[in-house]
PDB file of C-alpha atoms in Angstrom:
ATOM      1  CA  UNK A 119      -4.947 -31.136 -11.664  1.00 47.00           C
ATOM      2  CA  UNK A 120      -2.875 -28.439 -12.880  1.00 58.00           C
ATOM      3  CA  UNK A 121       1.213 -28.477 -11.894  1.00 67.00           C
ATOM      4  CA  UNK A 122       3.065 -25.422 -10.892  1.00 64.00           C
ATOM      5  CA  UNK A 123       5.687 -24.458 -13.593  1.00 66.00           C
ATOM      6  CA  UNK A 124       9.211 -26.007 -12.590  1.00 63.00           C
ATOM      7  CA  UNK A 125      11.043 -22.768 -12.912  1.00 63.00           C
ATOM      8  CA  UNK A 126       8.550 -21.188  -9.880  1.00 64.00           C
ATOM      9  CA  UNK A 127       9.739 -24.730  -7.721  1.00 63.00           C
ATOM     10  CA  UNK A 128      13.458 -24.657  -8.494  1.00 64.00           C
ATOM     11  CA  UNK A 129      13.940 -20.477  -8.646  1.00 68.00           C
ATOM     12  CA  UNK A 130      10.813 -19.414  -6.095  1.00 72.00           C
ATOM     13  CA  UNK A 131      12.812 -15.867  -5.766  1.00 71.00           C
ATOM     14  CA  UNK A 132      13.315 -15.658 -10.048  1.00 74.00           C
ATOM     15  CA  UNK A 133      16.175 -16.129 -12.274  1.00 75.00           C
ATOM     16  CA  UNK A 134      18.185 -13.324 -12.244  1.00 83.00           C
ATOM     17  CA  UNK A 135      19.783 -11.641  -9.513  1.00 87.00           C
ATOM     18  CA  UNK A 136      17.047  -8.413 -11.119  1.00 88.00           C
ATOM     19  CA  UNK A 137      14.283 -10.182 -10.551  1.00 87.00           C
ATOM     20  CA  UNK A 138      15.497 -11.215  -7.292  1.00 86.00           C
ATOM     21  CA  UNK A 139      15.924  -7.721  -5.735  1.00 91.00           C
ATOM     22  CA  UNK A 140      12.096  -7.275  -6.924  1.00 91.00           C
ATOM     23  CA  UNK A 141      10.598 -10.067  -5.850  1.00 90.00           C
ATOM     24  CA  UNK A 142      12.284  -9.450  -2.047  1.00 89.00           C
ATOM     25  CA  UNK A 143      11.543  -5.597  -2.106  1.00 92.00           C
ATOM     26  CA  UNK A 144       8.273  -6.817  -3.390  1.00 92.00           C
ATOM     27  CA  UNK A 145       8.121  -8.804   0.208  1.00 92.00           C
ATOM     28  CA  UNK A 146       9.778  -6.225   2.464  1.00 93.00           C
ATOM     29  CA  UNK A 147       7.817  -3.452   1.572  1.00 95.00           C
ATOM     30  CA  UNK A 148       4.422  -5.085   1.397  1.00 94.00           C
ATOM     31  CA  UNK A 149       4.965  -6.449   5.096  1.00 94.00           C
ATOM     32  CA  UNK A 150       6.282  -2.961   5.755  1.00 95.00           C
ATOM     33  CA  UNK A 151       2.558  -1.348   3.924  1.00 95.00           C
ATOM     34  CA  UNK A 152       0.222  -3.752   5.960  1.00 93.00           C
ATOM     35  CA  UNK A 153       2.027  -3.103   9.856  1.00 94.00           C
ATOM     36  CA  UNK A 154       1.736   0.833   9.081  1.00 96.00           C
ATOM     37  CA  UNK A 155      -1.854  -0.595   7.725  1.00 95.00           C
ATOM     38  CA  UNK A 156      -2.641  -2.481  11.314  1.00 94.00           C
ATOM     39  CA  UNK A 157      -0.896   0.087  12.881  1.00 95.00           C
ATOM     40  CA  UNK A 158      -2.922   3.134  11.593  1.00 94.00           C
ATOM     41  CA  UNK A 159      -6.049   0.856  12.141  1.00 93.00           C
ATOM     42  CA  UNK A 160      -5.578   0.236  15.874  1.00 93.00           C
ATOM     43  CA  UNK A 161      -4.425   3.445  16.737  1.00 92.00           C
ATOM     44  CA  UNK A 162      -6.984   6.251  14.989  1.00 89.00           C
ATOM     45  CA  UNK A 163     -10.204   6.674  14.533  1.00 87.00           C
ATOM     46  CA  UNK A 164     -11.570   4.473  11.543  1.00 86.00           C
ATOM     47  CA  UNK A 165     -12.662   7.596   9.743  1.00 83.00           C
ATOM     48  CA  UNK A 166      -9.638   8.818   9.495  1.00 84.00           C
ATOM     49  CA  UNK A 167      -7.545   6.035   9.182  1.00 89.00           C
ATOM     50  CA  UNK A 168      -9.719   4.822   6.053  1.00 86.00           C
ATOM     51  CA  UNK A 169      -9.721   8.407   4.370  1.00 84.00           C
ATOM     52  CA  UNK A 170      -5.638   8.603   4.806  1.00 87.00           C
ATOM     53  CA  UNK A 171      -5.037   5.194   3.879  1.00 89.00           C
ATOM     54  CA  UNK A 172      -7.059   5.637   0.762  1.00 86.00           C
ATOM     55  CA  UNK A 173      -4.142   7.850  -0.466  1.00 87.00           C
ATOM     56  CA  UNK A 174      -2.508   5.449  -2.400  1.00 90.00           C
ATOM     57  CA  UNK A 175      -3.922   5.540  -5.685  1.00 88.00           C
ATOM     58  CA  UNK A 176      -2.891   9.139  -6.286  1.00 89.00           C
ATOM     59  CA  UNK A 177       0.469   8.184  -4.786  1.00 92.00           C
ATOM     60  CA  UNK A 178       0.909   5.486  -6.796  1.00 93.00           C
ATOM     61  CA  UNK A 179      -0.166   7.048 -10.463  1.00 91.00           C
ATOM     62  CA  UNK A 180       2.751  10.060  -9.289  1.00 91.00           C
ATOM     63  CA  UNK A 181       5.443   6.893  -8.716  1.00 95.00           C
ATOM     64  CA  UNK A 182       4.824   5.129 -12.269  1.00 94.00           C
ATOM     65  CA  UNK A 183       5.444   8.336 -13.635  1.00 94.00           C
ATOM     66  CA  UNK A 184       8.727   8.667 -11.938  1.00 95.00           C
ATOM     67  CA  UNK A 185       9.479   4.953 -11.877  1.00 94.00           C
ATOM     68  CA  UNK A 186       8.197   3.165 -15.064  1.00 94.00           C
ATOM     69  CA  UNK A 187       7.488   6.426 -17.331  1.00 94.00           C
ATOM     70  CA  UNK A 188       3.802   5.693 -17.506  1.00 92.00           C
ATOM     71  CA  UNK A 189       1.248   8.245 -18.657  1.00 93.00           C
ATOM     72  CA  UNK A 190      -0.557  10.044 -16.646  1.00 90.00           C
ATOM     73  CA  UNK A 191      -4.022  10.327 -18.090  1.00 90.00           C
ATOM     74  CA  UNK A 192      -6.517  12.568 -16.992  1.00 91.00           C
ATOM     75  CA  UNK A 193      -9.413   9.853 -16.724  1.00 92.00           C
ATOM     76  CA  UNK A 194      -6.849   8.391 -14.294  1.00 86.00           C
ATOM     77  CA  UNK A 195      -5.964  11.461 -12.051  1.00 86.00           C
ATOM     78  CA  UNK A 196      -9.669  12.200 -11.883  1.00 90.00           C
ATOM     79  CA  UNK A 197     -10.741   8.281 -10.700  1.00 87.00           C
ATOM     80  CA  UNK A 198      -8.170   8.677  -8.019  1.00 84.00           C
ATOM     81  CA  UNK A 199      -9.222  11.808  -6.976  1.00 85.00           C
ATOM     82  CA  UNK A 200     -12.782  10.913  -6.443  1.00 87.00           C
ATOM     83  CA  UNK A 201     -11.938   7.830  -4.747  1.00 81.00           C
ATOM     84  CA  UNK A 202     -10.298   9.457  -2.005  1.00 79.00           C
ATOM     85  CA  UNK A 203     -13.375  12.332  -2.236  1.00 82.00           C
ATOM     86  CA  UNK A 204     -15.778   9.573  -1.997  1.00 79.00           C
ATOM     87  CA  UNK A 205     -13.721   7.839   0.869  1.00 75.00           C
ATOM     88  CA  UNK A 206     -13.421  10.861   2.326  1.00 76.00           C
ATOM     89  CA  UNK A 207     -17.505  11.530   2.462  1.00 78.00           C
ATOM     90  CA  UNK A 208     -18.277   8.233   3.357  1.00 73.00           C
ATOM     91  CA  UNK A 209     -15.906   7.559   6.344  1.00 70.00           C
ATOM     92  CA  UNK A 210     -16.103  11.793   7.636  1.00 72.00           C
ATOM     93  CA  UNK A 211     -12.646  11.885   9.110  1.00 73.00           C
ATOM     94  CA  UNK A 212     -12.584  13.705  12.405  1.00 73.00           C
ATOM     95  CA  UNK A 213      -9.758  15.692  10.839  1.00 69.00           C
ATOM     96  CA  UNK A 214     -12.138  17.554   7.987  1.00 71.00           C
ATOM     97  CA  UNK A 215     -15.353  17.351   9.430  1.00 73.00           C
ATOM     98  CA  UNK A 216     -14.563  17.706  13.343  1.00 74.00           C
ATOM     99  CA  UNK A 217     -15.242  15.561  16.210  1.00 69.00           C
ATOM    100  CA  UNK A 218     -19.074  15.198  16.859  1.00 62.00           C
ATOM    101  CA  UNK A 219     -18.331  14.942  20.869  1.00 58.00           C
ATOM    102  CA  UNK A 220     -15.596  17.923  20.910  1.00 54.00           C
ATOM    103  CA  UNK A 221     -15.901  18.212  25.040  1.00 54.00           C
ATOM    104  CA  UNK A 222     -14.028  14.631  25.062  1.00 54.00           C
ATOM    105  CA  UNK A 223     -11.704  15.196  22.037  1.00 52.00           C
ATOM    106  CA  UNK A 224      -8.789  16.892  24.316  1.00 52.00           C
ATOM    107  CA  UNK A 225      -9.029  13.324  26.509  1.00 57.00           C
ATOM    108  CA  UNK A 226      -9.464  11.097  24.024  1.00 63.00           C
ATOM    109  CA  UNK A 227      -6.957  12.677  20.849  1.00 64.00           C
ATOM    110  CA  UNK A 228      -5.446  10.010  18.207  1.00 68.00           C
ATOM    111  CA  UNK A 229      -0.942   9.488  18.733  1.00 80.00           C
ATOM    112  CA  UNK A 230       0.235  11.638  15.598  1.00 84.00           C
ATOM    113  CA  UNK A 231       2.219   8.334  14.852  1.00 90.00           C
ATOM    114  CA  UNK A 232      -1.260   7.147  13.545  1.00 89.00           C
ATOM    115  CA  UNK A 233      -1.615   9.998  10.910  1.00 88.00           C
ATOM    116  CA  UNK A 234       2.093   9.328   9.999  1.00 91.00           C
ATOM    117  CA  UNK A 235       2.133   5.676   9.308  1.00 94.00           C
ATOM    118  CA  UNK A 236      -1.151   6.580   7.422  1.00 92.00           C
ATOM    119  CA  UNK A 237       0.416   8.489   5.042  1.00 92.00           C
ATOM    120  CA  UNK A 238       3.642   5.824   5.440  1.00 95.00           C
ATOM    121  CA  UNK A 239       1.435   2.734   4.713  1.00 95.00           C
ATOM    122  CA  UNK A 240      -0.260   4.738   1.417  1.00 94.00           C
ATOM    123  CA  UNK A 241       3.308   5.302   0.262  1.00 96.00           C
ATOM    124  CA  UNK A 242       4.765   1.765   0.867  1.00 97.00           C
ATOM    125  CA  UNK A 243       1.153   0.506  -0.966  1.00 96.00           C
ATOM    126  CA  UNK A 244       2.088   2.949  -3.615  1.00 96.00           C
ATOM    127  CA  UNK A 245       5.840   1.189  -4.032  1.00 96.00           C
ATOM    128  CA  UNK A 246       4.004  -2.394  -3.607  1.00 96.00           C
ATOM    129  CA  UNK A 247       1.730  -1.737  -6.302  1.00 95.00           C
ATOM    130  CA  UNK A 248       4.687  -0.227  -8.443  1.00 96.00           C
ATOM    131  CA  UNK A 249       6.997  -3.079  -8.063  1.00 95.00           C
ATOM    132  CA  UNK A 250       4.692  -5.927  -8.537  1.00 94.00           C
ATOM    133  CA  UNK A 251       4.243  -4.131 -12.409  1.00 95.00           C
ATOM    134  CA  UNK A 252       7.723  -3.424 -12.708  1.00 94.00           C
ATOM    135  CA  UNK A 253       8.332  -7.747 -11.793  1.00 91.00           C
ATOM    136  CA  UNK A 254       5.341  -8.280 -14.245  1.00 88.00           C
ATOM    137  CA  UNK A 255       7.116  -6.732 -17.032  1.00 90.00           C
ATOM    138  CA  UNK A 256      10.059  -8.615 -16.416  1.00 87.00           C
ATOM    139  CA  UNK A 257       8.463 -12.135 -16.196  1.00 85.00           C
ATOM    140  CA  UNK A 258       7.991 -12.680 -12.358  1.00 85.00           C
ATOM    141  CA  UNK A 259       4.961 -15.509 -11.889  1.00 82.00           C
ATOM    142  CA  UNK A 260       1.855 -14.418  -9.784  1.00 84.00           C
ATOM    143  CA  UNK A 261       2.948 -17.187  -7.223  1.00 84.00           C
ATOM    144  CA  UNK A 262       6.583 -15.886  -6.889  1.00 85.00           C
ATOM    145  CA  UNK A 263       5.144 -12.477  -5.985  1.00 86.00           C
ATOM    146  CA  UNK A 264       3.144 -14.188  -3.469  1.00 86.00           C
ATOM    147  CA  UNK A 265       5.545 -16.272  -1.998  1.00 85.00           C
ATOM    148  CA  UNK A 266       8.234 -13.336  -1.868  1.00 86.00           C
ATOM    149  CA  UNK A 267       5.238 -11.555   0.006  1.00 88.00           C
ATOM    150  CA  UNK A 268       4.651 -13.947   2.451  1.00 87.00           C
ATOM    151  CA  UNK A 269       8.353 -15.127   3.293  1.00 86.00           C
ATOM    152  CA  UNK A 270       9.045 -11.499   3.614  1.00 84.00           C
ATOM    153  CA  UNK A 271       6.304 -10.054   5.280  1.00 84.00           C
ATOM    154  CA  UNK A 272       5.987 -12.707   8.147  1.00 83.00           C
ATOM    155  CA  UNK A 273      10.018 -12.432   8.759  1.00 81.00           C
ATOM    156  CA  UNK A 274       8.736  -8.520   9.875  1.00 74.00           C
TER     157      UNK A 274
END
């Protein structure tokens, strides 16, 4: 049976007041990504939600740019393009490819808070996926990411 490493036990939030900051933004902002997540879920039509939600990846190769000076490579820019293409084919958002009962669609028409926590939740992914490299880089353990996420994300 394996032990957890007695800095994660006696510093669960890191060492440094740094690594801190990440490891809560870490939390905030993941609980923050999954209720615009649930959100965007309950409230649109799963097409669409899945297609908008599946955003992130270009999002997020745009933010390590800005915020860890990462490469963009072209292999990358391309697999995150065709993920949201294929998304977008397999999940026909009502948005690009209509609404197959359009007599109804006046009655029955999505809150436009649904396509903007969408886009929201993609972003806040984006940031999540950001810091937990950024907190990799500077020596934050798997578990304290974790645990930052769940203290955090059940407080919201």
């Amino acid at each position: 049976m394996s032990s957890l490493p007695p800095r994660i036990i006696q510093r669960p939030f890191g060492g440094t007041p740094s690594m801190c900051k990440l490891l809560i933004a870490r939390g905030i902002i993941g609980g923050i990504s999954f209720t615009f997540f649930y959100y965007t879920l309950s409230t649109l039509p799963l097409g669409d939600a899945t297609t908008l939600l599946s955003l992130y990846p270009i999002i997020t190769i745009f933010l390590a740019r800005i915020v860890l000076g990462e490469e963009i490579k072209p292999l990358n820019s391309a697999a995150a393009v065709l993920s949201v293409v294929g998304a977008s084919l397999i999940s026909r958002p009502s948005f690009l490819f209509g609404n197959e009962d359009d007599d109804n669609s006046a009655q029955h028409r999505p809150p436009k808070l649904g396509y903007i926590t969408a886009f929201l939740g993609s972003i806040f992914a984006s940031c999540v996926i950001v810091l937990i490299r950024k907190a990799g880089k500077a020596g934050a353990h798997t578990l304290q990411l974790l645990w930052a996420f769940v203290v955090f994300s059940t407080m919201i």
